[in-house]
Amino acid sequence: MKVFVIAALATVLALAGLPAESQAKTEIQWWHAMQGVLGERVNEIAAKFNASQSDYEVKAVFKGAYPDTLNAAIAAYRAKQPPHVVQVFEVGTQTMLSSGAVYPVFQLMKDNGIAIDWNDVIGPVKSYYATGGNLASMAFNSSTPILYYNRDLFKKAGLADKAPATWDEIEAAAKKLVAAGAKCGYSSAWPSWVLMENMHALHDQPFADHANGFDGLATTLKINGPFGVKMMELLARGAKEGWFTYNGRLSKAEANMGGGECGIFTTSSAYIAGLTRASEGKFTWGTGPLPKMGGFPQGHAIIGGASLWVLKGAKPEEYKGVAQFFKYLASVDNQAWWAGITGYLPISNTAVKAMETSGHFQKNPQQKTAITQMNAGKTTPNSQGIRLGNFVSIRDGIEEQMENIFSGKKSPKQGLDDAVAKGNEILKEFAALYK
Amino acid sequence: MKRSVFPNRWLPYLLVAPQLVITIVFFFWPAIDSLRLSLYRASPFGDRMIFVGAGNFQRLFADPAYLRSALTTFLFSFLVTFIGLALALLLAALANAKIRGLVVYRSLLLLPYGIAPAIAGIIWLFIFHPSYGILPYLLSFVTAYQFNWFLKGWVALTLIIVAAIWKQFGYNLAFYLAGLQGIPSSVLEAASVDGAGPIRRFFAVTFPLLSPVTFFLFILNMTFSFFETFGLVHSVTQGGPGDATSIMVYKAWKDGFEGLQLGLSAAQSVVLMAIVIGLTAFQFRYAEKKVTY
C-alpha cells in the first residue's frame, strides 16, 4: 500500500513537472457566454489560435448567460483581477463605453502595430460598435433578425412557397394558416429586438433622441410615435384575432417554431443552425428578409448579438497577445468558418466574398438572406444602431409593456407611453451617473 | 437561570469566536455594505459613487411598479402560506391515521421538499407550458379557454403559487405529523368520552394543541415565499407577463444584476431586510407568549 502511494505521488509530481514548457506562454483569459454547440465552437477557436503560435495561450471560459458573464467581469474588474477579453451583448454597449474600464480595440491594435482594414468591416456591424469611426470593441457574433416560414404548413394552407415580404402579406397568410389548422400563424422571438428595435430602424424611425444615442447620451425614447403605435396596434389585433401568438420573452418562442407549430416566424439569423436541427426529418422551411410596413420610408435592419471588449489593467505583453488573437479572429479563414458554421454574420466584406466564391451560399441558401438584408436599404441616423444607457432594463420594460398590450390589458398607445416613461427614467438615472 | 462557570475568562469567547466570525463576515458585513450602497448612485464598474442619501428609497416608493411588486409579494406570500398550511394540516391529519402502507405514503408526501426550487420550476414548466405542457393539452379537451400564462397574469401568478405550495408541502407536512404525534392520546380519548366526534375533536383539541407548530410554520412559510421562491420565478415566468409575477426579491435581483442599478437594488434589499427583521422580531416576541401549548 505504502509503495503504491509513493508511486502515485511520484507520478503526480512527474506530471506536474511536465507542462513547464507551456507555462512560459502568456495566458489570455477570454470570458464568454456561448453555451452548447456555440460554446464548443468558441473552444475550437481558442484551440486553433493556440496551435497557430507558441507565445500565447487563450483560455476560453464560459461564465453563464450574457448578464452573468458581464457581472462576472464587473466583479473581477472591481477586484482588480479582470479577464483580458469579455464578451458583452449588444445592449451592454453603452454601459461598456461609459464604464472607463475599456481599452478600445482600435487603440489596442494601433499600439501593437497590427493593421486591420476596419473599412472592410460590414457597415451595420461597424456602425453599431464604432465611436467616431473607430471600433471600440471587436465584433464577434453579430446576427440580424430574418423571417422563417414553415413550407409544409404553407402547402397545407394552399399558400405559395414564398416568404411574405410585408406585414399585410403576413396577416393574410397567417390568417389562412390558422384557418388551415396551424396552431400559430405568426410568432416572433426577441420581441423588443425584432418588433420594436429592428422595425423602427428598418422603417427609418427614431428609437431614441440624439440619433438613437450615437450623438450623445440619449434622454428620451421615441417609440410611442405613430409608427410604434401602428406596429403594436397591428400585433394587438393579431393577438385578438388569433393569427399572432405571443410565446414569451428572449428566445423562448423559438421552441414553437422548432416544434413545427408556427407558419411564419421572425428571429435571429443565428437560429438557422438550431432550426436545421429541430426540423430535421419533420418539416422543411425557407427564409426571407424582415417584413415591411407600407407608408413608411426605407431604413436598414440592425444587428444584435455580442462583441468582445478588452478590459484595462493587464500587462503590455498580454495585450500584445490579445491583439494577435483579434488579428486571428478577423482573418478571412476564421470569419468564413465561424459564419458558415453558426449562421452569424461574417464581419468583413472580404469574408463574405470568400464565402460566395467557395460556393457556401449555394449549399446554404438560407444563410444568404441575412447578408442580403444587411446590404439592402439605407443607413440613416435611425438605422445605424441603438445605443442606450442600461439598455437591458429598457428592453425589459418594453417587453413587459408588449405583454400588457398583446393581452389587451393596455391599449397600444398607453403601453408604449408607459414603456417610454420607464425608459426615460432609466436613461435619466444613467445620465445622472455619467454627467 | 443557571450560570455556567468557565475556569478561564477568555475560553468562552474563544469558543464562540468561529461562529461570531462567520456571522460577521457572511451576514453583517454584506448587510452593512448593502445599507451603505443603498445610499449611493453607483456605476457598474465602481468608478463612480454619487451619494444620494435617501434618493434610491424615494425613487422606489414613488415607483408604482415597486408598489405593485410589494402588493403581489404580500398576496403571493399569504396565499402560499394559508393554502399551503391548510392542505398540509389536512393531509397530515389523514396521514396520522392508522392505515396500511403508512410509511410509504408518508415518505412520498415528503418528497417535494427535497427538490431545488429551480428544478421544481422546470418540472412545472413542463406540465404547464402553453405549447408543450401536458395540462393545457388535457384542458383543451374540456374548455376552449386558453390558459396562456405568457399573456394572462392571473394564470401565471396562480401557477407559481401552486408550485410554491407544492414545493413547501413536504416540510409543512413533516412538522404537522410530528406535532400530531406529540398530542397525548389521553386528551383525545377524554374528548371522545365526552361525546365529541372526529371533527369536533379536531377543532376543539387537536388544532389548538398544534398552534405552536402552526405559528412556527406560518413565519417560516412567509419567509420562504418572500425569498426562496426566487428560483421558481426565475425559471418559470421571469416576473411576467407584464409584471404580474415580479415579486420583490426577483425585482431586486433583476434591477441589480440585469439592470446594473446597484444602488436601487441595494435599497430594495434593505427593504426586504427590514421585512425579515420584522417577521423574526414578531416570532421571538409572540412565539413564546401568545400561543397556547
XYZ file of C-alpha atoms in Angstrom:
728
model
C 0.000 0.000 0.000
C 2.732 2.362 1.040
C 4.682 1.608 -2.123
C 1.590 2.325 -4.180
C 1.062 5.694 -2.524
C 4.675 6.671 -3.116
C 4.457 5.577 -6.749
C 1.269 7.565 -7.214
C 2.838 10.627 -5.643
C 5.878 10.306 -7.848
C 3.671 10.088 -10.941
C 1.717 13.150 -9.905
C 4.901 15.081 -9.287
C 6.344 13.997 -12.609
C 3.164 15.015 -14.430
C 3.052 18.343 -12.624
C 6.590 18.975 -13.785
C 5.808 18.235 -17.414
C 3.948 21.318 -18.646
C 6.875 23.518 -17.644
C 7.294 24.418 -21.269
C 3.718 25.655 -21.755
C 3.909 27.744 -18.582
C 6.203 30.077 -20.432
C 3.251 31.037 -22.617
C 1.405 34.212 -21.757
C -2.122 33.360 -20.705
C -5.079 35.322 -22.050
C -8.413 34.995 -20.316
C -11.439 35.135 -22.609
C -14.755 35.088 -20.774
C -17.743 34.272 -22.913
C -21.438 33.421 -22.770
C -21.732 30.853 -25.541
C -23.455 27.643 -24.478
C -23.992 24.291 -26.131
C -22.819 23.957 -29.723
C -21.704 27.601 -29.850
C -19.598 27.027 -26.738
C -17.855 24.140 -28.477
C -17.138 26.380 -31.458
C -15.644 29.022 -29.172
C -13.336 26.407 -27.651
C -12.385 25.391 -31.169
C -11.398 28.979 -31.999
C -9.201 29.166 -28.899
C -7.615 25.769 -29.658
C -6.905 26.728 -33.250
C -5.342 30.029 -32.245
C -3.242 28.338 -29.561
C -1.993 25.795 -32.086
C -1.192 28.521 -34.614
C 1.550 30.106 -32.486
C 3.604 29.361 -29.394
C 3.709 32.613 -27.407
C 0.161 32.930 -26.134
C -2.431 30.655 -24.652
C -6.053 31.792 -24.936
C -8.235 30.296 -22.216
C -11.899 30.413 -23.214
C -14.017 30.360 -20.050
C -17.797 30.014 -20.099
C -19.303 32.358 -17.488
C -23.040 31.765 -17.920
C -25.647 33.747 -19.833
C -24.837 37.261 -21.108
C -25.839 39.126 -17.929
C -23.926 36.621 -15.776
C -20.815 36.976 -17.907
C -20.961 40.767 -17.692
C -21.484 40.601 -13.925
C -18.575 38.217 -13.535
C -16.340 40.586 -15.492
C -17.527 43.569 -13.447
C -16.865 41.748 -10.179
C -13.429 40.679 -11.414
C -12.612 44.207 -12.569
C -13.597 45.646 -9.209
C -11.437 43.033 -7.515
C -8.579 44.127 -9.824
C -8.411 40.676 -11.475
C -10.140 41.388 -14.786
C -10.166 38.966 -17.705
C -8.379 40.321 -20.756
C -11.331 39.829 -23.069
C -15.023 39.645 -22.199
C -17.972 39.019 -24.475
C -20.743 41.563 -23.867
C -24.154 41.543 -25.512
C -25.138 44.430 -27.762
C -27.460 46.007 -25.176
C -24.458 46.407 -22.871
C -22.558 48.522 -25.411
C -23.262 51.923 -23.850
C -22.609 50.552 -20.368
C -19.172 49.422 -21.548
C -18.437 52.654 -23.405
C -19.242 54.735 -20.325
C -17.509 52.424 -17.887
C -13.994 53.838 -18.184
C -12.801 50.251 -17.872
C -12.296 49.593 -21.550
C -9.205 49.562 -23.734
C -10.695 50.407 -27.171
C -9.904 47.764 -29.753
C -8.746 50.157 -32.480
C -6.279 51.652 -29.977
C -5.084 48.224 -28.901
C -4.355 47.214 -32.470
C -2.616 50.506 -33.202
C -0.478 50.308 -30.059
C 0.633 46.826 -31.032
C 1.343 47.700 -34.632
C -1.235 45.394 -36.155
C -3.048 46.769 -39.165
C -6.638 45.662 -39.676
C -8.616 47.192 -42.501
C -11.535 48.490 -40.456
C -13.184 49.782 -43.612
C -13.615 46.160 -44.621
C -15.943 45.549 -41.638
C -19.511 45.317 -42.909
C -21.454 48.557 -42.431
C -24.147 47.669 -39.871
C -21.639 45.889 -37.629
C -19.150 48.711 -37.790
C -21.718 51.405 -37.109
C -23.058 49.523 -34.084
C -19.718 49.169 -32.288
C -17.748 52.208 -33.514
C -17.301 55.603 -31.908
C -16.067 58.320 -34.222
C -15.481 55.738 -36.932
C -13.242 53.594 -34.722
C -14.253 50.204 -33.345
C -14.438 50.292 -29.559
C -14.954 46.550 -29.308
C -14.158 43.586 -31.508
C -17.226 42.479 -33.452
C -17.672 38.798 -32.738
C -21.095 37.236 -33.039
C -23.436 39.538 -34.913
C -26.765 38.489 -36.288
C -29.808 40.205 -37.694
C -33.413 39.079 -37.447
C -34.907 37.407 -40.513
C -38.211 35.777 -41.360
C -38.655 31.996 -41.381
C -41.627 30.142 -42.786
C -42.720 26.538 -42.473
C -43.059 25.204 -46.035
C -45.200 22.226 -45.032
C -47.744 24.417 -43.243
C -47.740 26.841 -46.192
C -48.510 23.976 -48.571
C -51.290 22.702 -46.327
C -52.858 26.176 -46.267
C -52.594 26.474 -50.064
C -50.065 29.330 -49.906
C -47.348 29.974 -52.482
C -43.863 28.782 -51.461
C -42.594 32.293 -50.854
C -41.700 34.314 -47.758
C -44.230 37.094 -47.038
C -42.498 40.430 -47.677
C -44.874 42.856 -45.974
C -46.963 42.919 -42.820
C -50.107 42.864 -44.976
C -48.896 39.649 -46.551
C -48.068 38.211 -43.127
C -51.540 38.983 -41.867
C -53.225 37.429 -44.913
C -51.009 34.336 -44.863
C -51.198 33.872 -41.092
C -54.998 34.001 -41.204
C -55.027 31.281 -43.863
C -52.550 29.213 -41.876
C -54.730 29.359 -38.785
C -57.833 28.574 -40.842
C -55.998 25.517 -42.204
C -55.410 24.297 -38.653
C -51.968 25.697 -37.773
C -51.629 26.263 -34.028
C -49.766 29.518 -34.596
C -49.941 31.649 -37.711
C -47.224 34.142 -36.906
C -44.958 34.470 -33.870
C -41.633 36.072 -33.003
C -38.758 35.560 -30.628
C -36.858 38.531 -29.103
C -39.999 40.713 -29.093
C -38.321 44.059 -28.422
C -35.297 43.480 -30.654
C -37.294 42.251 -33.659
C -40.630 44.023 -33.401
C -39.574 47.350 -31.910
C -35.838 47.986 -32.366
C -35.468 46.478 -35.809
C -38.846 47.606 -37.111
C -38.026 51.207 -36.175
C -34.620 51.020 -37.861
C -35.963 49.228 -40.919
C -38.520 51.978 -41.458
C -36.118 54.820 -40.671
C -37.971 55.756 -37.485
C -36.123 57.155 -34.439
C -35.935 54.879 -31.405
C -34.457 57.491 -29.077
C -33.203 61.077 -29.272
C -29.606 62.115 -30.090
C -29.657 59.807 -33.137
C -30.517 56.753 -31.006
C -27.785 57.758 -28.580
C -24.982 57.951 -31.158
C -24.582 61.741 -30.922
C -24.545 61.894 -27.141
C -26.315 60.145 -24.269
C -29.956 59.555 -25.183
C -32.506 61.008 -22.781
C -35.862 60.227 -24.383
C -37.333 57.177 -26.085
C -39.324 57.841 -29.245
C -41.117 54.540 -29.654
C -44.569 55.880 -28.835
C -44.750 57.754 -32.135
C -47.177 56.931 -34.973
C -45.020 54.080 -36.273
C -44.603 52.309 -32.950
C -48.300 52.641 -32.192
C -49.238 51.302 -35.639
C -46.907 48.345 -35.204
C -48.372 47.493 -31.798
C -51.950 48.020 -32.997
C -51.353 45.519 -35.773
C -49.944 42.895 -33.410
C -52.528 43.532 -30.683
C -55.225 42.974 -33.309
C -53.374 39.870 -34.483
C -53.289 38.501 -30.948
C -57.005 39.185 -30.558
C -57.933 37.690 -33.914
C -55.702 34.705 -33.290
C -53.236 34.943 -36.166
C -50.404 36.267 -33.990
C -49.297 34.224 -30.999
C -47.062 35.654 -28.299
C -44.719 32.995 -26.955
C -42.569 34.719 -24.366
C -39.552 36.949 -23.965
C -35.996 36.452 -25.220
C -35.574 33.390 -27.436
C -38.363 31.357 -25.785
C -40.698 31.413 -28.778
C -38.141 29.572 -30.896
C -39.365 26.346 -29.287
C -42.720 26.881 -31.024
C -41.150 27.372 -34.450
C -38.815 24.423 -33.934
C -41.768 22.316 -32.802
C -43.415 22.913 -36.170
C -46.344 24.892 -34.747
C -45.761 28.243 -36.429
C -46.272 29.061 -40.086
C -44.364 32.354 -40.043
C -41.728 33.342 -37.550
C -39.156 36.088 -37.004
C -35.970 35.670 -35.038
C -32.181 35.943 -35.269
C -30.392 34.629 -38.353
C -28.290 32.637 -35.897
C -31.336 30.395 -35.349
C -30.642 28.742 -38.721
C -28.403 26.136 -37.062
C -30.957 25.459 -34.321
C -33.901 25.222 -36.701
C -31.980 22.946 -39.058
C -31.526 20.525 -36.192
C -35.043 20.892 -34.765
C -36.785 20.437 -38.115
C -34.681 17.537 -39.368
C -36.956 14.842 -40.763
C -40.048 16.713 -39.605
C -40.660 19.712 -41.855
C -38.966 21.980 -44.375
C -38.668 25.734 -44.168
C -37.492 28.826 -46.018
C -36.329 32.306 -45.079
C -36.875 35.862 -46.219
C -35.974 39.386 -45.134
C -37.877 41.201 -42.373
C -41.379 42.321 -43.458
C -42.079 45.953 -44.377
C -44.918 48.214 -43.374
C -46.395 50.298 -46.166
C -46.306 54.100 -45.970
C -43.006 54.463 -44.128
C -39.543 55.239 -45.561
C -36.796 52.726 -46.145
C -34.152 52.310 -43.455
C -31.997 49.395 -42.537
C -32.190 46.356 -40.274
C -29.806 46.455 -37.313
C -27.731 43.796 -35.674
C -27.774 42.038 -32.343
C -25.508 39.546 -30.667
C -22.332 40.450 -28.846
C -18.839 41.836 -29.220
C -15.538 41.321 -27.421
C -14.300 44.046 -25.080
C -10.767 44.410 -23.812
C -10.550 45.476 -20.173
C -7.941 47.763 -18.687
C -5.494 46.565 -16.068
C -3.364 43.939 -17.812
C 0.320 43.925 -18.779
C 1.560 45.211 -22.174
C 2.818 41.775 -23.266
C -0.597 40.324 -22.502
C -2.260 42.992 -24.631
C 0.141 42.074 -27.390
C -1.284 38.563 -27.244
C -4.858 39.898 -27.285
C -4.021 41.910 -30.398
C -2.611 38.785 -32.061
C -5.713 36.869 -31.093
C -8.007 39.538 -32.567
C -5.965 39.522 -35.738
C -6.639 35.789 -35.916
C -10.367 36.339 -35.220
C -10.637 38.900 -38.003
C -8.858 36.658 -40.532
C -10.909 35.682 -43.551
C -10.449 31.976 -42.841
C -11.741 32.221 -39.312
C -14.628 34.546 -40.269
C -15.801 32.356 -43.126
C -15.593 29.242 -40.933
C -17.360 30.849 -37.943
C -20.147 32.415 -40.024
C -20.612 29.274 -42.090
C -20.952 27.013 -39.098
C -23.068 29.240 -36.826
C -25.269 31.443 -39.024
C -23.797 34.610 -37.525
C -22.715 37.321 -39.959
C -19.156 37.299 -41.258
C -17.744 40.644 -40.083
C -15.816 41.621 -43.199
C -16.786 42.124 -46.816
C -13.759 40.059 -47.821
C -15.062 37.126 -45.789
C -18.484 37.469 -47.453
C -16.796 37.331 -50.850
C -14.715 34.323 -49.823
C -17.892 32.508 -48.785
C -19.509 33.415 -52.099
C -16.517 32.174 -54.078
C -16.340 28.914 -52.161
C -19.969 28.236 -53.061
C -21.086 28.240 -49.423
C -24.281 30.146 -50.145
C -25.266 27.825 -52.981
C -25.144 24.966 -50.497
C -26.732 27.025 -47.703
C -29.051 29.496 -49.438
C -30.794 30.339 -46.131
C -27.603 31.948 -44.851
C -27.617 34.363 -47.743
C -30.835 36.036 -46.555
C -29.215 37.848 -43.631
C -26.318 39.091 -45.735
C -28.614 40.342 -48.483
C -30.703 42.109 -45.850
C -27.614 43.754 -44.355
C -26.590 45.085 -47.748
C -30.067 46.356 -48.618
C -31.586 49.645 -47.574
C -30.157 52.904 -46.343
C -28.036 53.608 -43.296
C -29.506 56.685 -41.636
C -29.154 58.133 -38.123
C -32.134 55.951 -37.240
C -30.692 52.749 -38.574
C -27.033 52.654 -37.583
C -27.882 51.020 -34.293
C -29.273 51.863 -30.865
C -27.035 52.903 -28.030
C -28.795 53.425 -24.727
C -27.548 53.512 -21.162
C -28.755 50.441 -19.317
C -30.471 49.137 -22.426
C -31.044 45.783 -20.684
C -33.582 47.326 -18.324
C -35.130 49.430 -21.065
C -35.629 46.386 -23.268
C -37.086 44.524 -20.338
C -39.531 47.371 -19.711
C -40.566 47.371 -23.371
C -41.219 43.621 -23.387
C -43.189 43.986 -20.175
C -45.472 46.518 -21.855
C -45.698 44.477 -25.054
C -47.188 41.709 -22.918
C -49.695 44.145 -21.476
C -50.584 45.280 -24.995
C -50.902 41.806 -26.523
C -53.064 40.587 -23.660
C -55.378 43.571 -24.140
C -54.655 44.868 -20.642
C -53.450 48.181 -22.088
C -54.061 49.995 -25.361
C -51.046 50.132 -27.704
C -50.616 53.855 -27.111
C -50.926 53.519 -23.341
C -48.500 50.601 -23.193
C -45.902 52.399 -25.290
C -46.327 55.615 -23.285
C -45.657 53.620 -20.119
C -42.634 51.909 -21.686
C -41.286 55.328 -22.704
C -41.873 56.775 -19.229
C -39.990 53.900 -17.598
C -37.253 54.012 -20.227
C -36.765 57.769 -19.785
C -36.475 57.299 -16.049
C -33.726 54.718 -16.593
C -31.956 57.000 -19.098
C -32.155 59.880 -16.628
C -30.503 57.761 -13.935
C -27.793 56.703 -16.362
C -27.150 60.284 -17.464
C -27.008 61.415 -13.826
C -24.341 58.792 -13.201
C -22.138 59.847 -16.101
C -22.804 63.591 -16.237
C -31.157 30.613 35.382
C -28.050 28.586 35.906
C -24.754 30.288 35.221
C -22.015 28.216 33.602
C -18.630 28.834 35.062
C -15.543 28.635 32.935
C -12.153 28.370 34.590
C -10.631 30.807 32.122
C -12.153 34.205 31.335
C -11.260 34.046 27.669
C -12.230 30.474 26.932
C -15.950 31.201 26.326
C -15.068 33.972 23.915
C -12.653 31.702 22.123
C -15.334 29.035 21.831
C -17.919 31.331 20.272
C -15.342 33.080 18.082
C -15.724 30.849 14.992
C -19.483 31.367 14.984
C -19.023 35.104 15.501
C -16.506 35.376 12.689
C -18.816 33.531 10.287
C -21.741 35.724 11.295
C -19.757 38.908 10.863
C -18.105 38.004 7.570
C -21.072 36.381 5.868
C -24.014 38.227 7.406
C -23.158 41.536 8.995
C -20.577 42.678 6.517
C -22.752 42.170 3.389
C -25.743 43.635 5.211
C -23.841 46.764 6.195
C -22.406 47.012 2.703
C -25.922 46.889 1.175
C -27.013 49.558 3.610
C -24.134 51.764 2.517
C -24.650 51.052 -1.187
C -28.361 51.876 -0.919
C -27.380 55.498 -0.237
C -25.414 55.813 -3.471
C -25.954 56.010 -7.175
C -23.195 53.601 -8.186
C -21.751 52.793 -11.587
C -21.447 49.119 -12.512
C -17.653 49.129 -12.739
C -17.375 51.010 -9.469
C -15.648 54.086 -10.856
C -18.439 56.402 -9.803
C -20.175 56.583 -6.453
C -22.511 59.534 -6.066
C -24.075 59.990 -2.639
C -27.839 60.399 -2.994
C -28.980 59.938 0.615
C -32.495 58.531 0.655
C -32.818 59.162 -3.087
C -32.979 55.495 -4.007
C -35.705 54.876 -1.436
C -37.704 57.876 -2.625
C -37.421 56.645 -6.183
C -38.505 53.206 -5.077
C -41.580 54.264 -3.166
C -42.623 56.732 -5.850
C -42.490 53.958 -8.442
C -45.916 52.374 -8.981
C -44.177 49.265 -10.307
C -42.462 48.762 -6.954
C -45.677 49.215 -5.001
C -47.369 46.728 -7.338
C -44.488 44.355 -6.746
C -44.908 44.705 -2.968
C -48.629 44.050 -3.272
C -48.024 40.991 -5.458
C -45.476 39.717 -2.959
C -47.815 40.011 0.023
C -50.713 38.465 -1.865
C -48.447 35.675 -3.068
C -46.971 35.026 0.380
C -50.295 34.963 2.186
C -51.881 32.640 -0.336
C -48.898 30.292 -0.357
C -48.822 30.245 3.443
C -52.535 29.851 4.157
C -53.414 27.390 1.424
C -50.173 25.532 1.993
C -50.701 25.160 5.736
C -54.375 24.217 5.413
C -53.575 21.494 2.902
C -50.621 20.198 4.887
C -52.681 20.028 8.071
C -55.495 18.200 6.310
C -53.183 15.621 4.790
C -51.192 15.269 7.994
C -54.382 14.524 9.908
C -55.211 11.864 7.340
C -51.671 10.500 7.263
C -51.733 10.258 11.031
C -54.494 7.658 10.888
C -53.581 4.026 11.313
C -53.674 2.734 7.768
C -51.713 0.151 5.806
C -48.585 1.310 3.943
C -48.340 4.421 6.098
C -44.554 4.645 5.868
C -44.543 4.631 2.064
C -47.413 7.095 1.943
C -45.710 9.478 4.354
C -42.359 9.281 2.583
C -43.949 10.080 -0.747
C -45.675 13.132 0.701
C -42.343 14.419 1.981
C -40.586 14.094 -1.367
C -41.192 17.523 -2.979
C -39.196 19.250 -0.255
C -36.051 17.555 -1.486
C -36.251 19.267 -4.854
C -34.462 22.559 -5.526
C -36.843 25.451 -6.359
C -35.303 25.969 -9.803
C -35.746 22.279 -10.656
C -39.285 22.397 -9.315
C -39.839 25.357 -11.627
C -38.678 23.393 -14.651
C -40.955 20.472 -13.751
C -43.932 22.807 -13.522
C -42.870 24.467 -16.743
C -43.122 21.112 -18.494
C -46.537 20.472 -17.033
C -47.993 23.914 -17.720
C -46.203 25.185 -20.813
C -48.879 26.581 -23.186
C -47.478 24.722 -26.192
C -45.758 21.587 -24.940
C -47.256 21.221 -21.445
C -49.490 18.259 -20.691
C -52.061 20.176 -18.647
C -53.049 22.777 -21.279
C -53.313 19.888 -23.729
C -55.710 17.989 -21.481
C -57.635 21.159 -20.652
C -58.100 21.861 -24.356
C -60.497 18.877 -24.475
C -62.583 20.345 -21.680
C -62.634 24.064 -22.401
C -61.788 26.410 -25.255
C -60.296 28.862 -22.746
C -56.596 29.459 -23.387
C -54.559 29.182 -20.188
C -51.660 31.038 -21.786
C -49.676 32.394 -18.852
C -47.288 34.113 -21.239
C -50.049 36.675 -21.571
C -52.513 36.083 -18.724
C -51.155 37.466 -15.486
C -53.527 35.689 -13.125
C -52.739 32.302 -14.665
C -49.013 32.942 -14.233
C -49.485 34.023 -10.619
C -51.702 31.020 -9.868
C -49.095 28.782 -11.414
C -46.243 29.967 -9.213
C -48.497 29.950 -6.121
C -49.409 26.315 -6.770
C -45.800 25.416 -7.481
C -44.582 27.148 -4.298
C -47.238 25.408 -2.179
C -46.272 22.057 -3.670
C -42.612 22.777 -3.093
C -43.061 23.609 0.590
C -45.682 20.938 1.186
C -43.422 18.137 2.420
C -41.797 20.370 5.003
C -45.105 21.577 6.413
C -46.447 18.052 6.465
C -43.434 16.715 8.356
C -43.892 19.310 11.092
C -47.633 18.740 11.361
C -47.149 14.990 11.511
C -44.622 15.375 14.289
C -46.989 17.773 16.047
C -49.899 15.361 15.751
C -47.872 12.520 17.141
C -46.922 14.671 20.084
C -50.567 15.072 21.132
C -51.242 12.676 24.014
C -53.912 10.160 23.077
C -55.398 10.503 26.568
C -56.611 14.003 25.729
C -58.320 12.819 22.558
C -59.812 9.820 24.353
C -61.175 12.096 27.031
C -62.827 14.198 24.335
C -64.287 11.064 22.776
C -65.717 10.018 26.103
C -67.311 13.451 26.398
C -69.063 12.697 23.108
C -67.017 14.762 20.628
C -66.962 13.422 17.074
C -63.809 13.387 14.905
C -64.393 16.883 13.508
C -65.227 18.376 16.873
C -62.172 16.647 18.354
C -60.004 18.111 15.628
C -61.132 21.705 16.084
C -61.541 21.662 19.856
C -58.465 19.668 20.809
C -56.021 18.926 18.013
C -55.915 22.298 16.273
C -55.350 24.411 19.415
C -52.677 21.964 20.572
C -50.952 22.362 17.226
C -50.891 26.136 17.415
C -47.165 26.408 18.244
C -46.396 24.332 15.144
C -48.788 26.413 13.065
C -47.228 29.622 14.263
C -43.727 28.399 13.554
C -44.735 27.198 10.096
C -46.538 30.456 9.388
C -43.382 32.507 9.939
C -41.281 30.002 8.080
C -43.586 29.855 5.069
C -43.864 33.617 4.901
C -40.085 33.852 4.824
C -39.909 31.058 2.269
C -42.384 32.678 -0.079
C -40.723 36.066 0.322
C -37.236 34.919 -0.502
C -36.752 31.366 -1.567
C -39.240 31.446 -4.406
C -36.727 33.372 -6.480
C -35.570 30.257 -8.353
C -39.148 29.349 -9.152
C -39.990 32.755 -10.622
C -36.669 32.943 -12.420
C -37.110 29.628 -14.175
C -40.838 29.810 -14.927
C -42.162 33.331 -15.519
C -39.223 35.768 -15.220
C -41.594 38.141 -13.480
C -44.014 38.324 -16.394
C -46.375 38.634 -18.118
C -46.184 42.393 -17.706
C -45.062 42.475 -14.090
C -47.700 40.065 -12.804
C -45.247 37.765 -11.016
C -42.480 40.253 -10.316
C -42.133 39.594 -6.590
C -39.834 41.846 -4.547
C -36.861 39.524 -4.310
C -36.972 38.908 -8.048
C -37.223 42.613 -8.821
C -34.266 43.383 -6.558
C -32.189 40.800 -8.381
C -33.289 41.975 -11.794
C -32.617 45.665 -11.145
C -29.236 44.825 -9.678
C -27.890 42.003 -11.777
C -29.513 42.577 -15.121
C -30.120 46.313 -14.899
C -26.860 47.032 -13.049
C -28.611 49.690 -10.939
C -26.713 48.660 -7.844
C -27.874 51.443 -5.521
C -31.522 50.890 -6.375
C -31.144 47.152 -5.948
C -29.391 47.625 -2.607
C -32.264 49.844 -1.448
C -34.675 47.040 -2.328
C -32.668 44.515 -0.367
C -32.644 46.869 2.603
C -36.447 46.968 2.447
C -36.501 43.178 2.305
C -34.077 43.052 5.207
C -36.429 45.223 7.255
C -39.293 42.838 6.488
C -37.314 39.798 7.670
C -36.228 41.586 10.807
C -39.859 42.454 11.408
C -41.019 38.873 10.912
C -38.286 37.499 13.142
C -38.933 40.030 15.883
C -42.615 39.148 15.691
C -41.768 35.487 16.023
C -39.479 35.966 19.011
C -41.898 38.258 20.745
C -45.060 36.268 20.345
C -43.993 32.678 19.772
C -43.498 32.034 23.473
C -46.291 34.158 24.877
C -49.487 34.226 22.882
C -49.552 30.691 21.604
C -51.395 28.027 23.548
C -49.401 24.969 24.375
